[in-house]
PDB file of C-alpha atoms in Angstrom:
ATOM      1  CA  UNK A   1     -20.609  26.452 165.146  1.00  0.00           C
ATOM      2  CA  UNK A   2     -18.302  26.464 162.252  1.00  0.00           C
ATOM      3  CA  UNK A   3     -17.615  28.652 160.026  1.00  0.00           C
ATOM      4  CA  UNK A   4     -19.246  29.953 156.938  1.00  0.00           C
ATOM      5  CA  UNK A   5     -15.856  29.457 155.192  1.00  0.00           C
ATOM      6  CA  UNK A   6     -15.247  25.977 157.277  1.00  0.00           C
ATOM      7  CA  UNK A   7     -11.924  27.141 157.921  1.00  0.00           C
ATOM      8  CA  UNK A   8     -12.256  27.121 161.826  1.00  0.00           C
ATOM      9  CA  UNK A   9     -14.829  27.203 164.593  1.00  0.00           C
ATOM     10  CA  UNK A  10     -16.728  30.345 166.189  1.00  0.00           C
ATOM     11  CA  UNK A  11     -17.573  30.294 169.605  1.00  0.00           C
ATOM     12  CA  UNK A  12     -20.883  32.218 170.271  1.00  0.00           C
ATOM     13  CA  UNK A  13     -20.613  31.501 174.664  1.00  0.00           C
ATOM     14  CA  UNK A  14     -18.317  32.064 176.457  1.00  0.00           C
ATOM     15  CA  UNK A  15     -18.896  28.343 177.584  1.00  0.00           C
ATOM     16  CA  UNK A  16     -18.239  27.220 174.314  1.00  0.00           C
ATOM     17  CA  UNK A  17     -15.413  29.292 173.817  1.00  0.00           C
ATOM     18  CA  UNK A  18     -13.944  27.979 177.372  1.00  0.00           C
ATOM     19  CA  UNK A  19     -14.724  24.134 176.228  1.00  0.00           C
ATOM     20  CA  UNK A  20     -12.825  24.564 172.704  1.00  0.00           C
ATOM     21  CA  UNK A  21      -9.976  26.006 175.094  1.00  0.00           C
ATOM     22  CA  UNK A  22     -10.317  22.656 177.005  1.00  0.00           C
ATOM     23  CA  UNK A  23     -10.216  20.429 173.896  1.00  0.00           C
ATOM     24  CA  UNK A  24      -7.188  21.823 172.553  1.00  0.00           C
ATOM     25  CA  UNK A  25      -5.392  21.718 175.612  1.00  0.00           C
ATOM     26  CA  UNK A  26      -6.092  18.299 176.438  1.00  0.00           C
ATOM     27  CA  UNK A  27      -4.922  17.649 173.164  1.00  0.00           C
ATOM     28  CA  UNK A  28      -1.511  19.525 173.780  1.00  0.00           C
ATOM     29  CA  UNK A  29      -2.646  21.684 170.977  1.00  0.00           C
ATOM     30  CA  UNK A  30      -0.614  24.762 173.193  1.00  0.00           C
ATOM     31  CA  UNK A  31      -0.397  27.729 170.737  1.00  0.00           C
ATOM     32  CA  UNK A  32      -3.970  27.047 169.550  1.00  0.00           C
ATOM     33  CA  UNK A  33      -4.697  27.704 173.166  1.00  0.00           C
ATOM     34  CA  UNK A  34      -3.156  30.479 173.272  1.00  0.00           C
ATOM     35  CA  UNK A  35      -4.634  31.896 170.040  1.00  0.00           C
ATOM     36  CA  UNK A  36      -7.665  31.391 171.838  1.00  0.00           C
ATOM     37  CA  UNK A  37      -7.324  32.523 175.365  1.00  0.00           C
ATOM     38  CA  UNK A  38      -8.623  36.345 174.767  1.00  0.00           C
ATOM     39  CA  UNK A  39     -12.097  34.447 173.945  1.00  0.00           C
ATOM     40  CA  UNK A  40     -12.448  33.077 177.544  1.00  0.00           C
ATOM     41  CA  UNK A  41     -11.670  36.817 179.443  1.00  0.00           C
ATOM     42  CA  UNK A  42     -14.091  37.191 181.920  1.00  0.00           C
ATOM     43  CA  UNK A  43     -14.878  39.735 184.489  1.00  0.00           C
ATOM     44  CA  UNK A  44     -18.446  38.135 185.989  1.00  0.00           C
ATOM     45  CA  UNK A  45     -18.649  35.093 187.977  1.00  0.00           C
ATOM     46  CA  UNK A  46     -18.577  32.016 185.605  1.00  0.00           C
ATOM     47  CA  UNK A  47     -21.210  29.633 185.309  1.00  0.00           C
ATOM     48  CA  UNK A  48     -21.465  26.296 186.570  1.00  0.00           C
ATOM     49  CA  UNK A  49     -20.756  24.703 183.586  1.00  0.00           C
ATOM     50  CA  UNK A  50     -18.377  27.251 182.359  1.00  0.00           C
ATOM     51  CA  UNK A  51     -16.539  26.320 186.311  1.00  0.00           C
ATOM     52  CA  UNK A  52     -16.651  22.484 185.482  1.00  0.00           C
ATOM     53  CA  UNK A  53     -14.836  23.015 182.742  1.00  0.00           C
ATOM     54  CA  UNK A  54     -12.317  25.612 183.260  1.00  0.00           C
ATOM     55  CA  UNK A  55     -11.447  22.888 186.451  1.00  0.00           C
ATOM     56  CA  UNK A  56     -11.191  20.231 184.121  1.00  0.00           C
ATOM     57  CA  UNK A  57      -7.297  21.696 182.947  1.00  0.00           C
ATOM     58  CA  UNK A  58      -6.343  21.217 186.168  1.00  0.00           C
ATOM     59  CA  UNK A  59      -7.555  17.732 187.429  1.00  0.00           C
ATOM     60  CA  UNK A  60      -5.607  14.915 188.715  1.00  0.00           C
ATOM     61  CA  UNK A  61      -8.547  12.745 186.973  1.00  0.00           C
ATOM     62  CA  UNK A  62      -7.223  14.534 183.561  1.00  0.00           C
ATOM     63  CA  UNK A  63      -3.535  14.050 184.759  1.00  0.00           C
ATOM     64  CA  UNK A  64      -1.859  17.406 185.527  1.00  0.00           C
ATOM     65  CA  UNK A  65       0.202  18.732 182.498  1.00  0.00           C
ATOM     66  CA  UNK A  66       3.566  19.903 183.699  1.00  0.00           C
ATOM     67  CA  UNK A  67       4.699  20.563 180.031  1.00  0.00           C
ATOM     68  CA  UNK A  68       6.057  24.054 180.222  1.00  0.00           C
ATOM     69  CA  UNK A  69       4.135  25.535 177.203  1.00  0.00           C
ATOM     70  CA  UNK A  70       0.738  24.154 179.508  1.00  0.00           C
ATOM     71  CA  UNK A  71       2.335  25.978 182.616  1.00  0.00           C
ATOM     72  CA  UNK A  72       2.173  28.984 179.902  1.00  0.00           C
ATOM     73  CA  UNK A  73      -1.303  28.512 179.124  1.00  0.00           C
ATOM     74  CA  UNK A  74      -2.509  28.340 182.782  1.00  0.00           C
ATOM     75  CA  UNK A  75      -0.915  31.481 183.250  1.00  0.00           C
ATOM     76  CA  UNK A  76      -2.705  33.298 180.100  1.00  0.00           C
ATOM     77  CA  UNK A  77      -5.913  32.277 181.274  1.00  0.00           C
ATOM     78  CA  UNK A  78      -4.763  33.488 184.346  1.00  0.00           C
ATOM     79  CA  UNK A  79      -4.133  37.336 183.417  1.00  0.00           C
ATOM     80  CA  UNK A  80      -7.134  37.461 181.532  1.00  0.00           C
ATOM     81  CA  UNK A  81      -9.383  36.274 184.296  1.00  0.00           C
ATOM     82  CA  UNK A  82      -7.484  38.627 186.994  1.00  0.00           C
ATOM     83  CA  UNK A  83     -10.660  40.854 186.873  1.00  0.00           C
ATOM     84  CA  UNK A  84     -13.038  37.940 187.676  1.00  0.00           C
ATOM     85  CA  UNK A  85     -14.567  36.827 191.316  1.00  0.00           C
ATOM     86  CA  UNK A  86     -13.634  33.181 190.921  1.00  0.00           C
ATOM     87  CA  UNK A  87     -11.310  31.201 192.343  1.00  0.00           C
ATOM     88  CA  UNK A  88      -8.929  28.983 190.016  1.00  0.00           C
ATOM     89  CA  UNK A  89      -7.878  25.284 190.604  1.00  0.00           C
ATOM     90  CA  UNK A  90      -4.264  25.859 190.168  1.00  0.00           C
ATOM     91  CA  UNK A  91      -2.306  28.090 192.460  1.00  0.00           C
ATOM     92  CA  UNK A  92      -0.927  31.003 190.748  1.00  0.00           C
ATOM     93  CA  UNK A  93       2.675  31.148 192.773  1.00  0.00           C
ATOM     94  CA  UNK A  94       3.426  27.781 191.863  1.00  0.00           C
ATOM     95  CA  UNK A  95       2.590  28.159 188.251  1.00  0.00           C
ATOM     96  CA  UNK A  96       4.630  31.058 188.021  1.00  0.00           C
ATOM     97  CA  UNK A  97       7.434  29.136 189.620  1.00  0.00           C
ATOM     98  CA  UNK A  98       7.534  26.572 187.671  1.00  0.00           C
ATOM     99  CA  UNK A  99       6.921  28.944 184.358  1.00  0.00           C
ATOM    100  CA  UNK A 100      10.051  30.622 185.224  1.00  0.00           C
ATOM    101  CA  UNK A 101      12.091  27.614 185.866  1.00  0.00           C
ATOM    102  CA  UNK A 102      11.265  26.213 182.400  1.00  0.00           C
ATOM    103  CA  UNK A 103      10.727  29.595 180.782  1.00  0.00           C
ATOM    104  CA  UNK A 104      13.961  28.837 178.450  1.00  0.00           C
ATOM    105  CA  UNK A 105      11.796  25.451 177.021  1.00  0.00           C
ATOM    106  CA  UNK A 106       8.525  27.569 176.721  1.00  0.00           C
ATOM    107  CA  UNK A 107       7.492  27.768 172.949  1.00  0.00           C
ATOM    108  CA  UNK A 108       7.834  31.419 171.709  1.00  0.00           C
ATOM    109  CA  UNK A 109       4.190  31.700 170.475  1.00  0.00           C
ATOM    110  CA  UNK A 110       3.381  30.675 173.858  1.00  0.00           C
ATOM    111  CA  UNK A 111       5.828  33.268 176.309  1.00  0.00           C
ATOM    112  CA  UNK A 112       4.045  35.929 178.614  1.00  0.00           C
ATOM    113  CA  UNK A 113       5.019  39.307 177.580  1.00  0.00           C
ATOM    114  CA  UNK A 114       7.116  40.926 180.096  1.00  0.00           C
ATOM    115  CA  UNK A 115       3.842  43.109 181.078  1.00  0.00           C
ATOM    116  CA  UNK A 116       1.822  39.887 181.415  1.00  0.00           C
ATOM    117  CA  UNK A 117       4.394  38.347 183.700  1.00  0.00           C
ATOM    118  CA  UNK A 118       4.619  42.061 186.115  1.00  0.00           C
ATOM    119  CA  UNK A 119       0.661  42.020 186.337  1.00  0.00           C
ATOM    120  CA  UNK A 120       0.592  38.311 187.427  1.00  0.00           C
ATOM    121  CA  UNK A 121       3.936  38.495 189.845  1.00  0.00           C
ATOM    122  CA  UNK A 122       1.704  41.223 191.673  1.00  0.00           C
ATOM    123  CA  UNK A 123      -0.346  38.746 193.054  1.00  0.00           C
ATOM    124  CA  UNK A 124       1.664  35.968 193.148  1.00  0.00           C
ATOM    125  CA  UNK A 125       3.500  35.304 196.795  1.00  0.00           C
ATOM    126  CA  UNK A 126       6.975  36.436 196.698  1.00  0.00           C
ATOM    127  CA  UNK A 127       8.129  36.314 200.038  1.00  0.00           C
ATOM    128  CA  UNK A 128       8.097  33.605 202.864  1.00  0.00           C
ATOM    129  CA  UNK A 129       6.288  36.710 205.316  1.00  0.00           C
ATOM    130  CA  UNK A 130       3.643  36.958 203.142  1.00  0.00           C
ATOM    131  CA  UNK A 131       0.745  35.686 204.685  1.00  0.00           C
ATOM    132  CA  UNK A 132      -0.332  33.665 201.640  1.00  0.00           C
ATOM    133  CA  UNK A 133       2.661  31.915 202.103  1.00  0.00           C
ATOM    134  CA  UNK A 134       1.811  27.722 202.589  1.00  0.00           C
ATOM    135  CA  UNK A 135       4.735  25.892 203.667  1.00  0.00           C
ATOM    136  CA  UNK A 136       2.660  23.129 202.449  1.00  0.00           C
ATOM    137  CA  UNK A 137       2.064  24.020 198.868  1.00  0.00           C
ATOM    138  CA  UNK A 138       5.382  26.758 198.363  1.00  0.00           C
ATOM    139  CA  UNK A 139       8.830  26.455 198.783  1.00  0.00           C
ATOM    140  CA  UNK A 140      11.356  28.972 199.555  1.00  0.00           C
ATOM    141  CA  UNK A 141      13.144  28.179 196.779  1.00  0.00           C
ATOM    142  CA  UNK A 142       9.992  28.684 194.725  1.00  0.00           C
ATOM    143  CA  UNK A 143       9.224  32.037 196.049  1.00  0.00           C
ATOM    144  CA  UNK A 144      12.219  33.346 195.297  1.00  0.00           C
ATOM    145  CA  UNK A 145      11.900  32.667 191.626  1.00  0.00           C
ATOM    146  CA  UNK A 146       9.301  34.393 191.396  1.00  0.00           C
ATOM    147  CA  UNK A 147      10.724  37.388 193.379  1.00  0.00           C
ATOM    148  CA  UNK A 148      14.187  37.484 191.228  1.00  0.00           C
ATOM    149  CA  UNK A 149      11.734  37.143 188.219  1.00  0.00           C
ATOM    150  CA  UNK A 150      10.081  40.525 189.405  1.00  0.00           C
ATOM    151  CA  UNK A 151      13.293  42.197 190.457  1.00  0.00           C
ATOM    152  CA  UNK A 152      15.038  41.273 186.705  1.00  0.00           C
ATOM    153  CA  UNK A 153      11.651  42.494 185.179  1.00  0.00           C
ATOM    154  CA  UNK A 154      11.505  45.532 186.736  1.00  0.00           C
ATOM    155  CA  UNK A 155      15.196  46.308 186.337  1.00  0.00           C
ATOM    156  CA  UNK A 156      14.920  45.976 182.622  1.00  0.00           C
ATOM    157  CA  UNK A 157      11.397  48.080 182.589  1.00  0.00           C
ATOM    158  CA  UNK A 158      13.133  50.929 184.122  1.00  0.00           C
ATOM    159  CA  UNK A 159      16.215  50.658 182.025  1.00  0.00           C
ATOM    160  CA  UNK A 160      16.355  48.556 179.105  1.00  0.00           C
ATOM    161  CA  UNK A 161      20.400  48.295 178.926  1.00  0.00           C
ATOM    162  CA  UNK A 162      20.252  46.966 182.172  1.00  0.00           C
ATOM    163  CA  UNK A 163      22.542  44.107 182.492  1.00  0.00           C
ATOM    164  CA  UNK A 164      22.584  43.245 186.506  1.00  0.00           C
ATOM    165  CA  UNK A 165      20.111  43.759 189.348  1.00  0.00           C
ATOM    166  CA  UNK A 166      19.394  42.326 192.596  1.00  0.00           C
ATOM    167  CA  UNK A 167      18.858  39.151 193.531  1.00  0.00           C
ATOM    168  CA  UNK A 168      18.170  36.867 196.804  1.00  0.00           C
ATOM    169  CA  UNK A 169      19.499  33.347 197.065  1.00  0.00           C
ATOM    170  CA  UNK A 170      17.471  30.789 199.427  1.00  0.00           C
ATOM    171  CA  UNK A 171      19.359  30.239 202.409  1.00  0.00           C
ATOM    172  CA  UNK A 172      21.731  27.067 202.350  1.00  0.00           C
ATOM    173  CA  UNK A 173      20.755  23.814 203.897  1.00  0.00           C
ATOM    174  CA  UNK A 174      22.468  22.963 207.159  1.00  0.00           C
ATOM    175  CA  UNK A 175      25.395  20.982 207.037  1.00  0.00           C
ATOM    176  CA  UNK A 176      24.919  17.567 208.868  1.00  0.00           C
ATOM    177  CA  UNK A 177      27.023  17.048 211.999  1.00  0.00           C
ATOM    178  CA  UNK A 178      26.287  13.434 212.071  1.00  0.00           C
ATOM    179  CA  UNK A 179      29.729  13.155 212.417  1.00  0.00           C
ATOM    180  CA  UNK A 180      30.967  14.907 215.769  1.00  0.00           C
ATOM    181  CA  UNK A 181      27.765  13.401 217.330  1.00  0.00           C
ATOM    182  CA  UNK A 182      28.659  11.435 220.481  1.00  0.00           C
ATOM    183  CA  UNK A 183      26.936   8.364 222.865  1.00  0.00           C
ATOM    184  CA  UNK A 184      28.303   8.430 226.081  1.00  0.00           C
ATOM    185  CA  UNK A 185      26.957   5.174 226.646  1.00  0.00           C
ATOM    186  CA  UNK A 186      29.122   3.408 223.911  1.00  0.00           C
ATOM    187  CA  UNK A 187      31.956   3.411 226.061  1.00  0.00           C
ATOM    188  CA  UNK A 188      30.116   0.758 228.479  1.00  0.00           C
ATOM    189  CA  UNK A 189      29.247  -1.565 225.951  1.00  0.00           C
ATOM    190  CA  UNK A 190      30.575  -4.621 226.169  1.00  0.00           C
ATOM    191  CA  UNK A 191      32.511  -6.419 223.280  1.00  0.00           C
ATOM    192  CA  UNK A 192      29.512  -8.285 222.273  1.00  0.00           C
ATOM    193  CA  UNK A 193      27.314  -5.758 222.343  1.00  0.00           C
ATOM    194  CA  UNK A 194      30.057  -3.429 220.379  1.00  0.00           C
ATOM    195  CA  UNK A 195      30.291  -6.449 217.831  1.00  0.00           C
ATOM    196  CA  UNK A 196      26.304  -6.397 217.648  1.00  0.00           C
ATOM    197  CA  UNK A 197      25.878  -2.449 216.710  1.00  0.00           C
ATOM    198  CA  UNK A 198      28.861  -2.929 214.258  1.00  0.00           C
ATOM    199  CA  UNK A 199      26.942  -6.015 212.506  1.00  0.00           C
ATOM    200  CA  UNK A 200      23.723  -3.962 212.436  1.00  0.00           C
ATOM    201  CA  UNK A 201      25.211  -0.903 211.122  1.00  0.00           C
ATOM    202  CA  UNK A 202      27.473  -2.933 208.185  1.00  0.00           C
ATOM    203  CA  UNK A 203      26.445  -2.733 204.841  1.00  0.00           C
ATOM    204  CA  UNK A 204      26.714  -6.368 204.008  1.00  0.00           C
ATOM    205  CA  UNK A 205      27.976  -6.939 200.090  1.00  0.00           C
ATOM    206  CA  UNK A 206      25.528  -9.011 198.059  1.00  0.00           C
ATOM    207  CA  UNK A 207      26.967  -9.902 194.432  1.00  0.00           C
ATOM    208  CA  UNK A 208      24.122  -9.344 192.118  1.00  0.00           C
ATOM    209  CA  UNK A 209      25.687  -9.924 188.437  1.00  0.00           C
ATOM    210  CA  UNK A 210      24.674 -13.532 188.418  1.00  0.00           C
ATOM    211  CA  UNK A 211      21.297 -12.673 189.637  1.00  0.00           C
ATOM    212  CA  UNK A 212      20.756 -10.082 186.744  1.00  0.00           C
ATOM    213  CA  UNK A 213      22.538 -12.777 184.299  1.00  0.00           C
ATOM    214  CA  UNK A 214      20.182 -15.235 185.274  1.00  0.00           C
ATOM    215  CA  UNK A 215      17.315 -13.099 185.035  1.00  0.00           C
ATOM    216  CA  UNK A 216      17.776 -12.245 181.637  1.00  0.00           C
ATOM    217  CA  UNK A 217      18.508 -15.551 180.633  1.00  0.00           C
ATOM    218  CA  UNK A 218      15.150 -16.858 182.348  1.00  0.00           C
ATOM    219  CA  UNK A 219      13.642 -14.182 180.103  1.00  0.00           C
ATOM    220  CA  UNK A 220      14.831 -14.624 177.170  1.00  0.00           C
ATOM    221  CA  UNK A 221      14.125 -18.243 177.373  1.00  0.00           C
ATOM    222  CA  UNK A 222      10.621 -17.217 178.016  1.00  0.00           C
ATOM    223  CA  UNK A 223      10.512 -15.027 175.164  1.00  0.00           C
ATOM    224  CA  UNK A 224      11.901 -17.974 173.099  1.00  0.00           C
ATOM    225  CA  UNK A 225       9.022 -20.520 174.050  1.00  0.00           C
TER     226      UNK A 225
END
């Protein structure tokens, strides 16, 4: 309902509460969100309804906001829902991944506290020999942001002048040694079959100016008519 003042809305449910959540994130309406987000804390198993709609942020029906003030919001409904049975419909790793890849474009009204971040690292995977881990659904690369995120927040936790700490990199990508590959069979080919492979493997030049000229003239003579 609104207000007696009819300055702003009051949520009575906590399904209410959780659809006014959904309204002003579809409508990109971020730090509203987050102004809101200690209304939808739940400990208890949510409702059906209250389900449908918490699954609604996170739809592909709904498109899937990758903005990084909604990766922000995902994650404060997150840590206030960490006490509650349910299961969410985003993965927490890969929100946090992505959080701290963009955290430097995340709105200030909308950052995790450095607590918030700690209690939601705990449970996100960290390491490829974690058995969460989904080679599927993470990436090394992924992980590890999250795990040089915990090791730079805990550094600074236990000393606040703390300018360094320890970091993993992901392991480099092996080189290709396309080139000191060998066919021992190319030595028996015979001239026209050499001259064959060579015509396959050519990259044969095809002058496209004239094609883009005349494809802007054709439209711009359409445009014209």
């Amino acid at each position: 309902p609104v207000h007696i003042s009819l300055s702003f809305l009051s949520s009575t449910t906590l399904a209410s509460a959780m659809y006014l959540v959904l309204l002003r994130y579809l409508n990109r309406q971020y730090k509203e969100v987050v102004r809101l987000v200690n209304t939808v804390s739940s400990d208890t198993n949510l409702t059906p309804e209250e389900l449908h709609t918490l699954q609604l942020m996170y739809n592909p029906k709904t498109s899937i906001d990758n903005h990084p003030d909604a990766h922000a919001c995902r994650l404060k409904i997150t840590f206030v829902m960490l006490d509650s049975p349910i299961c969410l419909p985003w993965d927490l790793s890969r929100e946090m991944s992505s959080y701290v890849l963009k955290v430097q474009h995340v709105s200030a009204e909308c950052r995790l506290s450095a607590e918030e971040e700690l209690a939601l690292l705990q449970r996100t995977v960290c390491d490829t020999a974690d058995p969460r881990f989904n080679p599927e659904v993470h990436t090394v690369y992924s992980v590890l942001l999250c795990k040089n995120r915990r090791s730079a927040l805990r550094a600074q936790a236990s000393n606040p002048q703390a300018t360094n700490c320890a970091i993993e990199l992901p392991p480099r990508p092996r080189d290709s040694q396309w080139i000191y590959k060998w066919t021992e069979d190319i030595v028996h080919y015979t001239p026209e079959k050499l001259e064959q492979l060579l015509n396959a493997l050519a990259m044969k030049y095809r002058h496209t100016r004239l094609m883009q000229m005349d494809g802007m003239l054709e439209l711009l003579g359409s445009l014209n008519c």
